[in-house]
Coordinates of C-alpha atoms and ligand atoms in Angstrom, one line a residue:
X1 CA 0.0 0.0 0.0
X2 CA 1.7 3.1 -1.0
X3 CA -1.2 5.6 0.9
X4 CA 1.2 5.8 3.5
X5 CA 2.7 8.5 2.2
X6 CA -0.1 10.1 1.5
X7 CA 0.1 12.6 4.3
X8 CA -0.1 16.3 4.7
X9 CA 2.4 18.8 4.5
X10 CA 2.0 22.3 5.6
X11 CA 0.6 23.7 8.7
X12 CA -1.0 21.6 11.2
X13 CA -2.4 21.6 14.3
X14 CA -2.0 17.8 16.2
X15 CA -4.6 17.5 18.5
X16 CA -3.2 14.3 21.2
X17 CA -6.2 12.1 22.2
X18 CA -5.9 11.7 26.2
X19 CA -9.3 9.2 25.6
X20 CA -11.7 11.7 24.7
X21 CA -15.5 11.8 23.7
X22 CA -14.3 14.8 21.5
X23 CA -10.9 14.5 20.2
X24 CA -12.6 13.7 16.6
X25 CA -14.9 16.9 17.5
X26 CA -11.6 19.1 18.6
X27 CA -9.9 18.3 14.7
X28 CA -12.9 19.2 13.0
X29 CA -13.1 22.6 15.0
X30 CA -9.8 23.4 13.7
X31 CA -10.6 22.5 10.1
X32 CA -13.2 24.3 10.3
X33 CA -11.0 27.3 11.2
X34 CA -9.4 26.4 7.7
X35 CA -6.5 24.7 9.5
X36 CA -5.2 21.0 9.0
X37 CA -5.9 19.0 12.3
X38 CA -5.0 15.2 12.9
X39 CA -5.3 13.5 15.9
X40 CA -2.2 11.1 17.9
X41 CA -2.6 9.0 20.5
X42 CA -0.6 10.6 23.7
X43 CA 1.7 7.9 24.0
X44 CA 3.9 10.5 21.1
X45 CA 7.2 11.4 22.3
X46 CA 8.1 14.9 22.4
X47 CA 10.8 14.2 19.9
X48 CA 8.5 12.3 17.8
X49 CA 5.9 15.9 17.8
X50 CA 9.3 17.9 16.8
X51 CA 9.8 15.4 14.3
X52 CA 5.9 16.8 12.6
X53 CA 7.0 20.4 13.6
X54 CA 3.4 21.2 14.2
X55 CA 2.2 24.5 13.8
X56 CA 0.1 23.9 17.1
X57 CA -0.8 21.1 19.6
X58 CA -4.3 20.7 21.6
X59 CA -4.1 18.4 24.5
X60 CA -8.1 16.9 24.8
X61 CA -10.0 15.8 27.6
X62 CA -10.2 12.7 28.8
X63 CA -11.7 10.5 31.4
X64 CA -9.1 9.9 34.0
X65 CA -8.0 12.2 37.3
X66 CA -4.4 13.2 36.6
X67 CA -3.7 11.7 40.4
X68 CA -4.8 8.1 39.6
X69 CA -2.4 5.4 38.5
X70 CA -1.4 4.8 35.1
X71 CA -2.9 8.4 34.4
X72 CA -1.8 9.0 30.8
X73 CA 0.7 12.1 30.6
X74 CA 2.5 14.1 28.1
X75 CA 5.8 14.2 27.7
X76 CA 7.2 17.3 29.7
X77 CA 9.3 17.7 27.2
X78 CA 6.8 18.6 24.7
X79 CA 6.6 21.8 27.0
X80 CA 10.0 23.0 25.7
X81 CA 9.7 22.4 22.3
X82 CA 8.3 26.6 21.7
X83 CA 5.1 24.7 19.8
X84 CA 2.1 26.8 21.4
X85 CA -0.1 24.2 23.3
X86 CA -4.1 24.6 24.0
X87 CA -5.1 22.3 27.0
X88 CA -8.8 21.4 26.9
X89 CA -10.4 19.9 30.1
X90 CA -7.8 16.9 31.1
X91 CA -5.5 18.9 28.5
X92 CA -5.7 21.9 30.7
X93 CA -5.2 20.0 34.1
X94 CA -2.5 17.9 32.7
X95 CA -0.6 21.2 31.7
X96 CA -0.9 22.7 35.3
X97 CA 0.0 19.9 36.8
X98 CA 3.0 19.3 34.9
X99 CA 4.1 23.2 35.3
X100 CA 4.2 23.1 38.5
X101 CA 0.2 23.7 39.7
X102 CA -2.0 22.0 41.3
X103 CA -5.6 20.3 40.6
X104 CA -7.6 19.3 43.7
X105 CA -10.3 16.6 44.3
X106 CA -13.1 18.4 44.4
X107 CA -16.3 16.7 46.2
X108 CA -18.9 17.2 43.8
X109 CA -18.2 17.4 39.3
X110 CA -19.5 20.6 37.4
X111 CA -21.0 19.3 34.5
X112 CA -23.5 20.8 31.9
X113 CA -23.9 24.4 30.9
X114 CA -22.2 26.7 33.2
X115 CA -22.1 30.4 33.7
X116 CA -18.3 31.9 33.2
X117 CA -16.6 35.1 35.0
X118 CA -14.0 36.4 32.8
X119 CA -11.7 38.5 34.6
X120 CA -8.9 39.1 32.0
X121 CA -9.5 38.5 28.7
X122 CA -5.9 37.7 28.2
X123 CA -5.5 36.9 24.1
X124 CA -7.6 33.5 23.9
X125 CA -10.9 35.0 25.4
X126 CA -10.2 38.4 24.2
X127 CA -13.2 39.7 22.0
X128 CA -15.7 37.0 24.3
X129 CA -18.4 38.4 26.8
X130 CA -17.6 39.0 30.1
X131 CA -20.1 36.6 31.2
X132 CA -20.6 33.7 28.9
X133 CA -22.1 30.1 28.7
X134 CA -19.6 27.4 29.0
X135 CA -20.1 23.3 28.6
X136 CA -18.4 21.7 31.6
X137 CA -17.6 18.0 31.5
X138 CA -14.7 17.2 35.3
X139 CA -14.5 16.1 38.2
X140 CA -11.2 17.9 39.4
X141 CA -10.3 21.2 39.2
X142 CA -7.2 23.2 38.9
X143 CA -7.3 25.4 41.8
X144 CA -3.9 26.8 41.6
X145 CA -1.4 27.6 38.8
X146 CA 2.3 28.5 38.3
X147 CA 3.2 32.5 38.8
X148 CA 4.1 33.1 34.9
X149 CA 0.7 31.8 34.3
X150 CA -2.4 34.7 34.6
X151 CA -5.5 32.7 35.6
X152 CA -8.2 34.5 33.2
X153 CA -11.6 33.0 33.9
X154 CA -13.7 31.0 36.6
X155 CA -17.1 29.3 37.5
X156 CA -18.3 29.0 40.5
X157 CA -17.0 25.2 41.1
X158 CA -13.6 26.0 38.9
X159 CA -11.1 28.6 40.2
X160 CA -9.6 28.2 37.2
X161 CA -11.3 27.8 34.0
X162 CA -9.1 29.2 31.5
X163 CA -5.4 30.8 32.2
X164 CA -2.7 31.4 29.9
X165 CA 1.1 32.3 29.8
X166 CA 1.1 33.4 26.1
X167 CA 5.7 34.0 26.4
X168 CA 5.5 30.4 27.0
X169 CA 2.8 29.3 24.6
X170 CA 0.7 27.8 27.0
X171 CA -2.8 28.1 27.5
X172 CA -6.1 26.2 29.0
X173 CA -9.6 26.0 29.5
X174 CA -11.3 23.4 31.8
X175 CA -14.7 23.6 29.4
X176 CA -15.4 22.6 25.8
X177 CA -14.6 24.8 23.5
X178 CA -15.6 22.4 20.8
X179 CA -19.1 21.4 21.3
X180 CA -22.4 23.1 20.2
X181 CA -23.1 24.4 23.7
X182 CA -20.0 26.9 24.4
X183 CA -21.4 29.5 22.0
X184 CA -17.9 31.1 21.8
X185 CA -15.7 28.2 21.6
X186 CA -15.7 28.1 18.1
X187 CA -14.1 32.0 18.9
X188 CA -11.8 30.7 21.5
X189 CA -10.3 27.9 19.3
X190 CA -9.9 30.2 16.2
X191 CA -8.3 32.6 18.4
X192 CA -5.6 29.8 19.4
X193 CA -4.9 28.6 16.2
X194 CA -4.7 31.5 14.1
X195 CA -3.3 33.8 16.7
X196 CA -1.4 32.0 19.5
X197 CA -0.3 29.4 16.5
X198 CA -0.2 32.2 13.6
X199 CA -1.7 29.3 11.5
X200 CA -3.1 30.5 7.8
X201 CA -6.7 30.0 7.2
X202 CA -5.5 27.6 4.1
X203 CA -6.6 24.8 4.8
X204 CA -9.8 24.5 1.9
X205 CA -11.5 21.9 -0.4
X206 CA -9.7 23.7 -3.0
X207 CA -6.5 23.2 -2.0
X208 CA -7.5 19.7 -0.9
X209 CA -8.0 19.0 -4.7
X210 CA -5.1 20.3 -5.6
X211 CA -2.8 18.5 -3.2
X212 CA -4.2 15.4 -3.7
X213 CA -4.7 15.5 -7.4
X214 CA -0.8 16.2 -7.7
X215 CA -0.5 13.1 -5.1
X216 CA -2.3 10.7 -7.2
X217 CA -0.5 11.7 -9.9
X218 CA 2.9 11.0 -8.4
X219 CA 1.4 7.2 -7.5
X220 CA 0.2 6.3 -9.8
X221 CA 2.4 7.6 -12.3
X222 CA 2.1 8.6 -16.4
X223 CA 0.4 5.1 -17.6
X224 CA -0.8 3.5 -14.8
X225 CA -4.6 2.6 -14.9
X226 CA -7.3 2.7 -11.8
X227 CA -10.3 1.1 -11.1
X228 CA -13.0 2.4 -8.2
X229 CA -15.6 0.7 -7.2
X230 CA -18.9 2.8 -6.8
X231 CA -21.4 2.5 -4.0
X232 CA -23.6 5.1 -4.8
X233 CA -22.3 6.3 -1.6
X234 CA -21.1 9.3 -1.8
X235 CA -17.5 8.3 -0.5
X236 CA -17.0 6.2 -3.6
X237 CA -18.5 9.2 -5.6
X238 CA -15.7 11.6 -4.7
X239 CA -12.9 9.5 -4.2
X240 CA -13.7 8.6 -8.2
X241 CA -14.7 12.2 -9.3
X242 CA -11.0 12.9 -7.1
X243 CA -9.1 10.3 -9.0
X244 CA -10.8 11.2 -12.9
X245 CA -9.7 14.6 -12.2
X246 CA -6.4 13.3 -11.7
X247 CA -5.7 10.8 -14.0
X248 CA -8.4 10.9 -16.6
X249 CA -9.7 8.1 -19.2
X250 CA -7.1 5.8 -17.6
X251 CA -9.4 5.7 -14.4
X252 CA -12.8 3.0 -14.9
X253 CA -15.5 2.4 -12.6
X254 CA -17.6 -0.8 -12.2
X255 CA -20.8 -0.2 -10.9
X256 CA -22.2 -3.6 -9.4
X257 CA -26.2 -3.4 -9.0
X258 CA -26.7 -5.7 -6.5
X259 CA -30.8 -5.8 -7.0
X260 CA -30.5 -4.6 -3.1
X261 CA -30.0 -0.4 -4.3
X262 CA -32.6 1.9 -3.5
X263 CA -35.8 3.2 -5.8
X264 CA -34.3 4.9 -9.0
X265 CA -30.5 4.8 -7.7
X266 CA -28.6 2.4 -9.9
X267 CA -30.0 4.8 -13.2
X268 CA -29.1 7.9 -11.3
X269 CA -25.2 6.8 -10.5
X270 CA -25.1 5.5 -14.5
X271 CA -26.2 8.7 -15.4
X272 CA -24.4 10.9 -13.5
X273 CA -20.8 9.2 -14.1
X274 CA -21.3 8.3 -17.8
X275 CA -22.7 11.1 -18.5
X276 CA -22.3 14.2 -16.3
X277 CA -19.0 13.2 -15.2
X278 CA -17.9 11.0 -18.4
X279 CA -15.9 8.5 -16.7
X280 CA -16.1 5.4 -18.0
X281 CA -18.2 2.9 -16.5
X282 CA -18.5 -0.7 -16.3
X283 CA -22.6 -1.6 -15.1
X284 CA -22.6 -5.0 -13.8
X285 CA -26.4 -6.0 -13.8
X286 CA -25.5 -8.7 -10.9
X287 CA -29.7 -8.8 -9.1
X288 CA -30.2 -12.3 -10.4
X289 CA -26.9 -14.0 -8.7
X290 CA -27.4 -11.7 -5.4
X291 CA -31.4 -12.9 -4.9
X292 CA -30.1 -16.7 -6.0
X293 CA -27.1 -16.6 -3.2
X294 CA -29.7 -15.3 -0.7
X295 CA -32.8 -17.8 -1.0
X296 CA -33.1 -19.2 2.4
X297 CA -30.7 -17.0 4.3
X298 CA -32.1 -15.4 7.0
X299 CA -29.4 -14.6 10.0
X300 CA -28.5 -11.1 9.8
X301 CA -24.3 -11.8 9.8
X302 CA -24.8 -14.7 7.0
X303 CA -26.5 -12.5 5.0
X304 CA -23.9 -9.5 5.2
X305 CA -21.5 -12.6 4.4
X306 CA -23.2 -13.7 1.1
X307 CA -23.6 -10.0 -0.2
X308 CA -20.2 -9.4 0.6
X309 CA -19.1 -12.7 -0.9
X310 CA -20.8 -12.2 -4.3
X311 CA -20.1 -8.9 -4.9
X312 CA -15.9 -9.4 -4.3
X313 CA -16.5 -12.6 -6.9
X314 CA -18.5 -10.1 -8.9
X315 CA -16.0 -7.2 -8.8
X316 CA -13.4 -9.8 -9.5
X317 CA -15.2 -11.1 -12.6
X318 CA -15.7 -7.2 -13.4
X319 CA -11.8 -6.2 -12.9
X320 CA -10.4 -8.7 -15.6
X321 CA -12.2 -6.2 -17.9
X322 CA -9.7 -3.3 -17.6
X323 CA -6.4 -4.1 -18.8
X324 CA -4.0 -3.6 -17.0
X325 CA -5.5 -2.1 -13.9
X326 CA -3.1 -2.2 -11.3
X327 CA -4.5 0.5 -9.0
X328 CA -8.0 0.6 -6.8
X329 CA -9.5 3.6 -5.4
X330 CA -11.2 3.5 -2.4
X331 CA -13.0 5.9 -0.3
X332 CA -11.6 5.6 3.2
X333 CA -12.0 8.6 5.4
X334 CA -10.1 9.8 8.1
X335 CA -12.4 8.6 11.2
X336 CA -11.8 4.8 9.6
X337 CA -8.3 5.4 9.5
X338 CA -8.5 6.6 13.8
X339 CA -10.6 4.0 14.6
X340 CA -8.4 1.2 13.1
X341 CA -5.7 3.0 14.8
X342 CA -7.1 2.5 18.0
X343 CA -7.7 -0.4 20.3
X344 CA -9.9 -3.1 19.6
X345 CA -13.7 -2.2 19.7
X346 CA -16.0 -5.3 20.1
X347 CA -17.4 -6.3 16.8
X348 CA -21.2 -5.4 16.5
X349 CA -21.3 -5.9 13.0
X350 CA -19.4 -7.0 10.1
X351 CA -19.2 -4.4 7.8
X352 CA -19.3 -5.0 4.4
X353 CA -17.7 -1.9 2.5
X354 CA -16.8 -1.8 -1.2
X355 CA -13.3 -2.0 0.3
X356 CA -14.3 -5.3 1.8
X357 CA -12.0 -6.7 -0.6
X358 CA -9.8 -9.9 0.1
X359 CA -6.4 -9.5 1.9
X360 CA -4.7 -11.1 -1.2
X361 CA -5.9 -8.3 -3.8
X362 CA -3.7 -8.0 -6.2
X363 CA -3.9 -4.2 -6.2
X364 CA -2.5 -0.9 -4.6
X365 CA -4.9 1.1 -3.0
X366 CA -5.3 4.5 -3.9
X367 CA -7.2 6.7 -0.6
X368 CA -7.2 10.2 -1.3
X369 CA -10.1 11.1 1.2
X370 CA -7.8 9.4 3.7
X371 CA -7.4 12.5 5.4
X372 CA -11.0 13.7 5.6
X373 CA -14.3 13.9 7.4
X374 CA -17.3 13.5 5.7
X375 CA -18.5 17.0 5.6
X376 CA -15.3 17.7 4.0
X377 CA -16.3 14.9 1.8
X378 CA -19.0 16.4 0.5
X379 CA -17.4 20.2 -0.1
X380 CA -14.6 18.2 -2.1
X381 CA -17.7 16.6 -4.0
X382 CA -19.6 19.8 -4.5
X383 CA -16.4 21.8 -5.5
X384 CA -15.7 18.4 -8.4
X385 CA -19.2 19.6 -9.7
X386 CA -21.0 16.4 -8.5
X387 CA -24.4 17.0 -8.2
X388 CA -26.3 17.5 -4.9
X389 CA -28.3 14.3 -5.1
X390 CA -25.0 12.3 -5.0
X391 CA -23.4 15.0 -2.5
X392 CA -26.0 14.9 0.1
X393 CA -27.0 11.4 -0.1
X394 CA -27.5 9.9 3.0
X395 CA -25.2 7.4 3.9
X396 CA -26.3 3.8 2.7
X397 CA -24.6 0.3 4.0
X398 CA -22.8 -2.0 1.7
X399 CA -25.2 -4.6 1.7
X400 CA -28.1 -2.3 0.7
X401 CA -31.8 -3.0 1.9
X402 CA -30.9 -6.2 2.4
X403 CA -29.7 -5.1 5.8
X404 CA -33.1 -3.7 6.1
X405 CA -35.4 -6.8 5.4
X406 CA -35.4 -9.1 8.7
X407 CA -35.8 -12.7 7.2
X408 CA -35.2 -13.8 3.6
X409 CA -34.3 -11.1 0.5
X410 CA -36.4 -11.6 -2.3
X411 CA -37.0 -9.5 -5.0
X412 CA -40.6 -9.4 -4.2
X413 CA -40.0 -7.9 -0.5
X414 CA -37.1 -5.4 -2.0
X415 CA -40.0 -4.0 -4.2
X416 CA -42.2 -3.6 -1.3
X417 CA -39.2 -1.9 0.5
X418 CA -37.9 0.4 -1.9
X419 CA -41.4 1.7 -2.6
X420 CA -41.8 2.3 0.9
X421 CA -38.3 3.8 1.1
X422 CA -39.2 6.3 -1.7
X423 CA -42.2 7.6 -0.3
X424 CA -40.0 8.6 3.6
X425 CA -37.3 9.8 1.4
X426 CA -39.7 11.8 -1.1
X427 CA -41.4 13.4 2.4
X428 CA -38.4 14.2 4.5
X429 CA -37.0 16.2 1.2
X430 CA -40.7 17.8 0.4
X431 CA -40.1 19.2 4.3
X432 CA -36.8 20.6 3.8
X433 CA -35.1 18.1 6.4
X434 CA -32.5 16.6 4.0
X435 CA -29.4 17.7 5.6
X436 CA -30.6 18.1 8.9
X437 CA -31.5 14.2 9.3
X438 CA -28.6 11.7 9.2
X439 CA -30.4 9.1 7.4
X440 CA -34.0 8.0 7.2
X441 CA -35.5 5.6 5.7
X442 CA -37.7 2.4 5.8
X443 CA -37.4 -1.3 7.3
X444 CA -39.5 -4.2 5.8
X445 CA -39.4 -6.7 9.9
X446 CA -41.2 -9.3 8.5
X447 CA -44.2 -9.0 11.0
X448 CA -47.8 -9.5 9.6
X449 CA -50.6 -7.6 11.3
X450 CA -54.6 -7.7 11.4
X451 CA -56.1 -4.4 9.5
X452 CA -59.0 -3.2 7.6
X453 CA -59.0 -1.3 4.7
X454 CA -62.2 -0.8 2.9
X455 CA -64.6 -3.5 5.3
X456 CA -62.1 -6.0 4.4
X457 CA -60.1 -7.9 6.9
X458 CA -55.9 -7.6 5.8
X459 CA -53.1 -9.6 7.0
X460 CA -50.3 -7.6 5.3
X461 CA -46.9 -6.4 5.8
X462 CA -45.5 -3.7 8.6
X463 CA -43.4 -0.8 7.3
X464 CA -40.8 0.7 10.2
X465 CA -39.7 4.3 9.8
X466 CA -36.5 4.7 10.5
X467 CA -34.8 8.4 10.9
X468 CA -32.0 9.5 13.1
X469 CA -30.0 12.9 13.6
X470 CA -25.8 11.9 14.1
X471 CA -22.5 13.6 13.4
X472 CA -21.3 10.5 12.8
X473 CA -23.2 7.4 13.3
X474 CA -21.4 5.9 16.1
X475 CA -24.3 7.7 17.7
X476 CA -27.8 9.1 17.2
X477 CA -30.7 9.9 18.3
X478 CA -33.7 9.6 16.2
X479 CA -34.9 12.5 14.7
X480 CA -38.2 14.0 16.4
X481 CA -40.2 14.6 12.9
X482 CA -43.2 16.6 13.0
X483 CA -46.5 13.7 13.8
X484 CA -48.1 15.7 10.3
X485 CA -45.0 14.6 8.5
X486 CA -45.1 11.2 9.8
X487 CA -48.8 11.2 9.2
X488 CA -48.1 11.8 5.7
X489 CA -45.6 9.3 5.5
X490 CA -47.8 6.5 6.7
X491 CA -50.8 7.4 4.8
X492 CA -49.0 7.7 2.0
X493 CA -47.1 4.1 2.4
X494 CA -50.5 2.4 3.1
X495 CA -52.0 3.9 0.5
X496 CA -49.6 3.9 -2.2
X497 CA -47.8 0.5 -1.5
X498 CA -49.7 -2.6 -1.8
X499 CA -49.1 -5.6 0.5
X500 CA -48.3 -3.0 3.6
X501 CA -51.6 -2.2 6.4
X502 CA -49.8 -0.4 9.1
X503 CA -46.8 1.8 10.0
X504 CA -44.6 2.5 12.7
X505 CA -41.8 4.9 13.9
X506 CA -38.7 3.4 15.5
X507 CA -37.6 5.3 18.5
X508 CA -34.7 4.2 19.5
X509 CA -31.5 5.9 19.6
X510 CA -27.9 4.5 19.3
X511 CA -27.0 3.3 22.0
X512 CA -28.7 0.9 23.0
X513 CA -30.0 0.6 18.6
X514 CA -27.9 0.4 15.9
X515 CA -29.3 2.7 13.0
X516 CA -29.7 -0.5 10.9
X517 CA -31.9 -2.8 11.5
X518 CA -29.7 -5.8 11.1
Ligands
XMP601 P1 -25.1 0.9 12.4 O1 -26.3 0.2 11.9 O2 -23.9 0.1 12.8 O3 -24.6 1.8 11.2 O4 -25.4 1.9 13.5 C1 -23.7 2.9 11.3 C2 -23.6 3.6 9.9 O5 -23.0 2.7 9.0 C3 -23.8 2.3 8.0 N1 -23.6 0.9 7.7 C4 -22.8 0.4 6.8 N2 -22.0 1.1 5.9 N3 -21.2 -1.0 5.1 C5 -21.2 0.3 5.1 O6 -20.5 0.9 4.2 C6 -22.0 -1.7 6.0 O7 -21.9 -2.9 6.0 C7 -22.8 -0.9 6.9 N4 -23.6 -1.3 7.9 C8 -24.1 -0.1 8.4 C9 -25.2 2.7 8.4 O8 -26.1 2.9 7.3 C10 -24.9 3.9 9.3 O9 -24.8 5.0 8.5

C-alpha cells in the first residue's frame, strides 16, 4: 500500500487524544478554522511531535483524574519544544500539573452548561463576553497555577477555568470549547490557532484537490490505470470524481447493481458518471446472482457474508475487464483510519464496505479522502461539480436493503421496501429536512398484522420508519419529525404501496439501537 505516504504537508495543528468523547470533534473545529488538524494518540514522544514540527498542539480531555495510577501524561518535554499548546479539560489539568500547579479533588463534578466570569481576557478569550455560557464535563479542578501563568476566567465550582502564559505558549480551558453548547468556543479555538499558532486560514476543499490530485499523480504515475468501485455512496463518488480529475480516461468504474439499491439509484449513479462526469463505467447487472445466493438465508451476519461474498466474486469477474488495472481507489476517510488506529472495539457488525476486498488483492490502493471527514467529503464533492443528489445522499450500508429486510431477501419484499423507502425519502426532502436528518428511511421486519381497509379484513406487511439525527453514526438519536409529517408518511405508504396495512416509527436511539436494523 503506497497511501502511507499520503500525508499532509504544511501547517497543522496535532490534537493528542488523552481518551476523549471529543478529540474527533476538537480536529474538526480546527478544520473548520481552515486549519489542517490530525489527531495522535498521547503515547507521542516529544521528539516524535518535533519530528511533525506542528504549527500547534491541543491536548483533549479525557476520562481519567491526573492523580490516579497509570494516568496518561504528556511528555514534559513537549513543553519545551516553543510549539504553542491549548489544553482542553484533562488537557488543561495535565498542563498545570506538569508546570508546576495544582488540581484538587473536588467533592462534587460541574458538568453541563455553566455560567463563566472572565476576569482578563488575556488573548484567547479576548473579544468573548464577560459573562458567557460554558459546557463543563470534570470532576477535578485546577485550583492553583504557576506564577508566569495569569488565571483568566472561573465558575463557581472552577477557580480556574481558563489561564494562559502566552511567552511560553501555553494556555487552557477546563470547558469545551468544541461542542455546540460553548457559544464562543468556536471563537476561543480560532483565536488559538490562528493567533497564538499564527496558523493561515488555508486549509480548503480547493486546496484539498489540488494537493491530492498532484498526489495521485505522483502514485500512480504517467500510464498506470485505476479502477473504483462505486457504492452510490457518496464516498466512492468523490474519491472517483477525485481520482478522474487526476488521471483521466485511464481511471474506470464498475458499478455492481446488487438488485438490493434503492428506488431509482442504480439509473441515477449510471447517469451521473457516464454522462455528467464522463468516466467510464462498467454496469454490472449482478440482481439475479445476489437474490439466488440469498434464498433461504435469514441470519443477519450470514446475510452480510453472502452479499459481501458475491459482490468481491462479482468485482473480480468485473476487474479482468480493464487491462491492465493495477491500482483501486477506495474511499476511506479519516475517522476509519483513527478508529483502526485505536484499540480493539467489540465487533457489532461486520461491515461490508466496497473495500471489503480480500487481503490477497492484487492491487494498490489509492485513498485520497484518507485524510477527511465526511463533511469535507462532501465540499470536495460539491467543489468536483458532482451533483447535490450524490453530495448529500444519506449514507447507505454495503449490503443495501438487504440489511433492512429481517428474514429472507427476495426481489418481491425489495420492491415492497424500496417503494416504501421512496415515499419517507420523497417526504423528508418535500419538508426541507435533507441535511438536517442523518439518514432515514424504511425497514421491511417481517411482521404481519390484522387491518382493515375498505370492510375488508388484511393480513399484510408492517413498514418501520426509521430516521436518526448523528454527526457520525457511532451515535444518534432519532430525529423527532413533526407527527403531520409522519402522518403523511404513513398514509402515504399504506395507500400507495400494496401488500403493507400499518406503520410505525422506530424510537430508539444508538445506544442501545444500531441505525440498521440488522
Ligand atoms: P449501524 O447500523 O452500525 O450503522 O449503527 C452505522 C452507519 O454505518 C452504515 N452501515 C454500513 N456502511 N457498510 C457500510 O458501508 C456496511 O456494512 C454498513 N452497515 C451499516 C449505516 O447505514 C450507518 O450510517
Amino acid at each position: 500500500m503506497a497511501t502511507e505516504d499520503m500525508v499532509h504537508e504544511g501547517e497543522t495543528v496535532l490534537v493528542v487524544d488523552f481518551g476523549a468523547q471529543y478529540a474527533q470533534l476538537i480536529a474538526r473545529r480546527v478544520r473548520e478554522a481552515r486549519v489542517y488538524s490530525e489527531i495522535v494518540p498521547h503515547s507521542i514522544t516529544a521528539a516524535e511531535i518535533a519530528d511533525r514540527a506542528p504549527t500547534g498542539i491541543i491536548l483533549s480531555g479525557g476520562p481519567k483524574s491526573v492523580h490516579v495510577d497509570g494516568a496518561p501524561e504528556m511528555d514534559p518535554k513537549v513543553y519545551e519544544l516553543g510549539i504553542p499548546i491549548l489544553g482542553i479539560c484533562y488537557g488543561a489539568q495535565l498542563i498545570a500539573h506538569q508546570n508546576d500547579g495544582t488540581v484538587g479533588r473536588n467533592d462534587r463534578g460541574e458538568y453541563g452548561r455553566t455560567t463563566m466570569k472572565v476576569d482578563i481576557a488575556g488573548s484567547l478569550l479576548s473579544g468573548t463576553p464577560g459573562e458567557q455560557t460554558v459546557w463543563m464535563s470534570h470532576f477535578d479542578a485546577i485550583t492553583e497555577v504557576a506564577d508566569d501563568f495569569t488565571i483568566t476566567a472561573r465558575t463557581t465550582d472552577a477557580p480556574v477555568a481558563a489561564f494562559e502564559a502566552p511567552e511560553r505558549g501555553l494556555y487552557g480551558v477546563q470547558y469545551h470549547p468544541e461542542v455546540g453548547h460553548t457559544p464562543f468556543g468556536q471563537h476561543v479555538i480560532e483565536r488559538f490557532v490562528h493567533d497564538a499558532c499564527g496558523a493561515h486560514a488555508d486549509w480548503t476543499m480547493a486546496s484539498v484537490i489540488d494537493t491530492q490530485v498532484d498526489l495521485i499523480q505522483k502514485q500512480v504515475g504517467d500510464s498506470g490505470r485505476v479502477i473504483c468501485a462505486l457504492s452510490g455512496g457518496v464516498d466512492s463518488a468523490v474519491a472517483a470524481a477525485l481520482v478522474h480529475k487526476a488521471v483521466g480516461d485511464r481511471l474506470t468504474c464498475v458499478y455492481v447493481d446488487t438488485g438490493l439499491m434503492r428506488a431509482g439509484e442504480s439509473d441515477q449513479i449510471v447517469e451521473t458518471f457516464e454522462r455528467h462526469q464522463h468516466i467510464e463505467l462498467i454496469h454490472v447487472h449482478a440482481a439475479d446472482r445476489f437474490f439466488e445466493n440469498l434464498q433461504g438465508v435469514t441470519d443477519p451476519e450470514a446475510k452480510r457474508k453472502t452479499i459481501g461474498e458475491q459482490f468481491i466474486r462479482v468485482f473480480e469477474a468485473a476487474k479482468h475487464q480493464v487491462e491492465g488495472a493495477a491500482y483501486l481507489v477506495q474511499g476511506t476517510l479519516y475517522p476509519d483510519v483513527i478508529e483502526s488506529g485505536t484499540a480493539e472495539a467489540a465487533k457489532i457488525k461486520s461491515h461490508h464496505n466496497v473495500g471489503g476486498l480480500p487481503d490477497d488483492i492484487e492491487f494498490e490502493l489509492v485513498e485520497p479522502l484518507r485524510l477527511l471527514f465526511k463533511d469535507e467529503v462532501r465540499a470536495v464533492g460539491t467543489e468536483l461539480g458532482l451533483p447535490d443528489e450524490i453530495v448529500w445522499r444519506q449514507p447507505f450500508p454495503g449490503p443495501g436493503l438487504g440489511v433492512r429486510i429481517i428474514g429472507e431477501v427476495t426481489p418481491g419484499r425489495v420492491a415492497v421496501l424500496q417503494a416504501a423507502d421512496l415515499i419517507v425519502r420523497e417526504e423528508i426532502h418535500n419538508a426541507g429536512l435533507d441535511r438536517e436528518i442523518w439518514q432515514a428511511f424504511a425497514v421491511l421486519p417481517g411482521i404481519n398484522s390484522v387491518g382493515v381497509m375498505g370492510d375488508e379484513r388484511t393480513y399484510a406487511d408492517a413498514i418501520i420508519i426509521r430516521a436518526v439525527t448523528s454527526e457520525d453514526a457511532m451515535t444518534a438519536d432519532w430525529a423527532h419529525l413533526p407527527y403531520e409529517l409522519l402522518s403523511t408518511m404513513s398514509n402515504r405508504i399504506i395507500n400507495e404501496v400494496s401488500g403493507v396495512n400499518r406503520v410505525a416509527y422506530d424510537i430508539t436511539s444508538k445506544p442501545p439501537g444500531t441505525i440498521e436494523w440488522e
